[in-house]
Amino acid sequence: MHRPPLAGGTAGPAALRPLLDIVLDALHQGAKTRGGPLPPGGPEAVTQRVHAAAPTLLPAHGTGAEEALATLVRALAEGSADPAEPHCAAHLHTPPLALATAADLAAGALNPSLDSWDQAPAAATLEAHLTQTIAHEIWPHGGGALRTTGDALVTTGGTESNQLALLLAREHHGPVQIVCGAHTHHSIHRAAWLLGLPEPVVVPAPTGTTDLTALAAALAEPRPHPTLVVATAGTTDTGAIDPLPAIADLCTTHHAELHIDAAYGGPLLFSDRHRPQLAGLERAHTITLDLHKLGWQPVAAGLLAVADPTRLTPLGHRADYLNADDDTDAGLPDLLGRSLRTTRRPDALKIAVTLRALGRDGLAHLIDTVCDHATALAQLIDEQPQLELYEHPTISTVLFRPHGADDHTVAHIRRTLLTDGTAVLGRARADGRLWLKATLLNPHLTPHDLHTLLDTTLHATTAPPTEGTPR
């Protein structure tokens, strides 16, 4: 029987080249057939089209590489929510840069696994180089008051980074009491549950950021466990950034540790114009970053930065076939303590390629551009008497709703757009009401795209809500 070619080795590129042409053609044809940001018809229609394209995934006799790639890649592209489409703006789901995607292809072809040096010699070095670069960006003069060099771990995203931060705090102090704002990402609550920590103490965030008076009162209460305050730099719903210096001051006063979830807003560090919004970030003990949001990376590209690298010690683990003592003593790097996972992709490669290719000024240009787009959209909403703006954006998220609409109508408008496949907007609760959410992460948007997004939304308001539509 014919043996399929491999992606690696000296023969791998030659085997990949014709297959890549098939993939690229299928991506193009699928996007062209879809014709918009989302496939029309809703879940049932998408399911029918996928099953029609590939009635069976395990035939008695294979269909061949060309047919399988062309059929399934085209079906995936046709049925995808494409964040590169101008009207796909619901989530922190970025359109990845072509160069980052190309780097990800190399990572897949070489397939190094970062659980032992002998599987990933160069990838291990590159990852260490990247994590040191990121840590230095946050703590250029050392990790906070400790003046250590700082360090970072590569993760699958914000959720894993937040979980790791809580784990490291628990391992350093024993059980910790988390205190956080009502706007804090749900992963903090889930991580507390997974780690067996006390239920987080939640303080109000009436304006979308942590109420400092309420936080001070919560920190002043006697508690049986050390306190870990979680602040947010870029909320999922509005992009709001907590008053980080004031929160850090309260943590110092009350001897609490500080974790900052900057999964969304962290890359503002690369922009001279927007970096001041992150003042106080360097005073955190741990920081979550996620470059598959405001970093234009393919999933996954998360990071957890730590001010004190010795805090990572509890992650150390021994498995003789991966990091035997005598190998480590002989100088082979020990990689198991760099993650809770064993097998790990070299996600550092695509991030490193992007940082090197674009440089600080190139990254700043992308960040400034999407923030400018959000400001422009907010201004258009302000000028449209049929629409109501929640507030002017902090980063690149804009909340709005039709004037006079109730929550049921807002939810119906969003689902109408999804079913029609004409726009992908998110939903968020703020000020006690439901809003449509545009998360603008596409740096290629034009003024025309912004105008037509609002026109499309207004057109959907003419469709009467269906009785019994789930909220």
CSV table of N, CA and C in Angstrom, one decimal, residues 267-322:
chain,number,residue,atom,x,y,z
A,267,PRO,N,-1.1,43.9,25.1
A,267,PRO,CA,-0.3,44.3,24.0
A,267,PRO,C,-0.2,45.8,23.8
A,268,LEU,N,-1.1,46.6,24.5
A,268,LEU,CA,-1.0,48.0,24.5
A,268,LEU,C,0.4,48.5,24.9
A,269,LEU,N,1.2,47.6,25.6
A,269,LEU,CA,2.6,47.9,25.9
A,269,LEU,C,3.4,48.2,24.7
A,270,PHE,N,3.1,47.7,23.5
A,270,PHE,CA,3.9,47.9,22.4
A,270,PHE,C,3.7,49.3,21.7
A,271,SER,N,2.6,50.0,22.1
A,271,SER,CA,2.2,51.3,21.5
A,271,SER,C,2.6,52.4,22.5
A,272,ASP,N,3.4,53.4,22.0
A,272,ASP,CA,3.8,54.5,22.8
A,272,ASP,C,2.6,55.3,23.2
A,273,ARG,N,1.6,55.4,22.3
A,273,ARG,CA,0.4,56.2,22.5
A,273,ARG,C,-0.5,55.5,23.6
A,274,HIS,N,-0.6,54.2,23.6
A,274,HIS,CA,-1.6,53.5,24.5
A,274,HIS,C,-0.9,52.9,25.7
A,275,ARG,N,0.4,52.8,25.7
A,275,ARG,CA,1.1,52.2,26.9
A,275,ARG,C,0.8,52.8,28.2
A,276,PRO,N,0.6,54.2,28.2
A,276,PRO,CA,0.3,54.8,29.5
A,276,PRO,C,-1.0,54.3,30.2
A,277,GLN,N,-1.9,53.7,29.4
A,277,GLN,CA,-3.1,53.1,30.0
A,277,GLN,C,-2.8,51.9,30.9
A,278,LEU,N,-1.6,51.4,30.7
A,278,LEU,CA,-1.2,50.2,31.5
A,278,LEU,C,-0.3,50.6,32.7
A,279,ALA,N,-0.2,51.8,33.0
A,279,ALA,CA,0.6,52.2,34.2
A,279,ALA,C,0.2,51.5,35.4
A,280,GLY,N,1.1,50.9,36.1
A,280,GLY,CA,0.9,50.1,37.3
A,280,GLY,C,0.9,48.6,37.0
A,281,LEU,N,1.0,48.2,35.7
A,281,LEU,CA,1.0,46.8,35.3
A,281,LEU,C,2.3,46.2,35.9
A,282,GLU,N,3.4,46.9,35.9
A,282,GLU,CA,4.7,46.4,36.4
A,282,GLU,C,4.7,46.1,37.9
A,283,ARG,N,3.6,46.5,38.6
A,283,ARG,CA,3.6,46.2,40.1
A,283,ARG,C,2.9,44.9,40.4
A,284,ALA,N,2.4,44.2,39.4
A,284,ALA,CA,1.7,42.9,39.6
A,284,ALA,C,2.8,41.8,39.9
A,285,HIS,N,2.4,40.8,40.6
A,285,HIS,CA,3.2,39.7,40.8
A,285,HIS,C,3.1,38.7,39.6
A,286,THR,N,1.9,38.6,39.0
A,286,THR,CA,1.7,37.8,37.8
A,286,THR,C,0.8,38.5,36.9
A,287,ILE,N,1.0,38.3,35.6
A,287,ILE,CA,0.2,39.0,34.6
A,287,ILE,C,-0.2,38.0,33.4
A,288,THR,N,-1.4,38.0,33.1
A,288,THR,CA,-1.9,37.2,32.0
A,288,THR,C,-1.9,38.0,30.7
A,289,LEU,N,-1.3,37.4,29.6
A,289,LEU,CA,-1.3,38.0,28.3
A,289,LEU,C,-1.9,37.0,27.3
A,290,ASP,N,-2.4,37.5,26.2
A,290,ASP,CA,-3.0,36.6,25.2
A,290,ASP,C,-2.9,37.2,23.8
A,291,LEU,N,-1.8,36.8,23.1
A,291,LEU,CA,-1.5,37.4,21.8
A,291,LEU,C,-2.4,36.9,20.7
A,292,HIS,N,-3.3,35.9,20.9
A,292,HIS,CA,-4.2,35.6,19.8
A,292,HIS,C,-5.5,36.5,20.0
A,293,LYS,N,-5.4,37.6,20.8
A,293,LYS,CA,-6.3,38.6,20.8
A,293,LYS,C,-5.7,39.9,20.1
A,294,LEU,N,-5.2,40.8,20.9
A,294,LEU,CA,-4.7,42.0,20.3
A,294,LEU,C,-3.2,41.8,19.8
A,295,GLY,N,-2.9,40.6,19.3
A,295,GLY,CA,-1.6,40.3,18.8
A,295,GLY,C,-1.6,39.6,17.5
A,296,TRP,N,-2.8,39.3,17.0
A,296,TRP,CA,-3.0,38.8,15.6
A,296,TRP,C,-2.3,37.5,15.3
A,297,GLN,N,-2.4,36.6,16.4
A,297,GLN,CA,-1.8,35.3,16.2
A,297,GLN,C,-2.8,34.2,16.0
A,298,PRO,N,-2.5,33.2,15.3
A,298,PRO,CA,-3.4,32.0,15.3
A,298,PRO,C,-3.5,31.4,16.7
A,299,VAL,N,-4.6,30.9,17.1
A,299,VAL,CA,-4.8,30.3,18.4
A,299,VAL,C,-3.8,29.1,18.4
A,300,ALA,N,-3.1,28.8,19.5
A,300,ALA,CA,-3.1,29.5,20.7
A,300,ALA,C,-1.8,30.3,20.9
A,301,ALA,N,-1.9,31.4,21.7
A,301,ALA,CA,-0.7,32.3,21.9
A,301,ALA,C,-0.8,33.0,23.2
A,302,GLY,N,-1.0,32.3,24.3
A,302,GLY,CA,-1.1,32.9,25.6
A,302,GLY,C,0.2,32.9,26.4
A,303,LEU,N,0.3,33.8,27.4
A,303,LEU,CA,1.5,33.9,28.2
A,303,LEU,C,1.1,34.2,29.6
A,304,LEU,N,1.9,33.7,30.6
A,304,LEU,CA,1.8,34.2,32.0
A,304,LEU,C,3.1,34.7,32.3
A,305,ALA,N,3.2,36.0,32.6
A,305,ALA,CA,4.4,36.7,33.1
A,305,ALA,C,4.5,36.7,34.6
A,306,VAL,N,5.7,36.4,35.1
A,306,VAL,CA,5.8,36.4,36.6
A,306,VAL,C,7.0,37.4,37.0
A,307,ALA,N,6.8,38.2,38.0
A,307,ALA,CA,7.8,39.1,38.4
A,307,ALA,C,9.0,38.4,39.0
A,308,ASP,N,8.7,37.3,39.8
A,308,ASP,CA,9.8,36.6,40.5
A,308,ASP,C,9.8,35.2,39.9
A,309,PRO,N,10.9,34.9,39.1
A,309,PRO,CA,11.0,33.5,38.5
A,309,PRO,C,11.0,32.4,39.5
A,310,THR,N,11.4,32.6,40.7
A,310,THR,CA,11.4,31.5,41.7
A,310,THR,C,10.0,31.0,42.0
A,311,ARG,N,9.0,31.8,41.7
A,311,ARG,CA,7.6,31.4,41.9
A,311,ARG,C,7.3,30.2,41.1
A,312,LEU,N,8.0,30.0,40.0
A,312,LEU,CA,7.7,28.9,39.1
A,312,LEU,C,8.2,27.5,39.6
A,313,THR,N,9.0,27.5,40.7
A,313,THR,CA,9.6,26.3,41.2
A,313,THR,C,8.6,25.2,41.4
A,314,PRO,N,7.4,25.4,41.9
A,314,PRO,CA,6.4,24.3,42.2
A,314,PRO,C,6.0,23.6,40.9
A,315,LEU,N,6.2,24.2,39.8
A,315,LEU,CA,5.8,23.5,38.5
A,315,LEU,C,6.8,22.4,38.2
A,316,GLY,N,8.0,22.4,38.8
A,316,GLY,CA,9.0,21.4,38.5
A,316,GLY,C,8.4,20.0,38.7
A,317,HIS,N,8.8,19.1,37.8
A,317,HIS,CA,8.3,17.7,37.8
A,317,HIS,C,9.3,16.8,37.2
A,318,ARG,N,9.4,15.6,37.7
A,318,ARG,CA,10.4,14.7,37.3
A,318,ARG,C,9.8,13.5,36.6
A,319,ALA,N,10.2,13.2,35.3
A,319,ALA,CA,9.8,12.0,34.6
A,319,ALA,C,11.1,11.5,34.0
A,320,ASP,N,11.6,10.4,34.3
A,320,ASP,CA,12.9,9.9,34.0
A,320,ASP,C,13.2,9.9,32.5
A,321,TYR,N,12.1,9.6,31.7
A,321,TYR,CA,12.3,9.5,30.3
A,321,TYR,C,12.4,10.9,29.6
A,322,LEU,N,12.1,11.9,30.3
A,322,LEU,CA,12.1,13.3,29.8
A,322,LEU,C,13.1,14.2,30.4
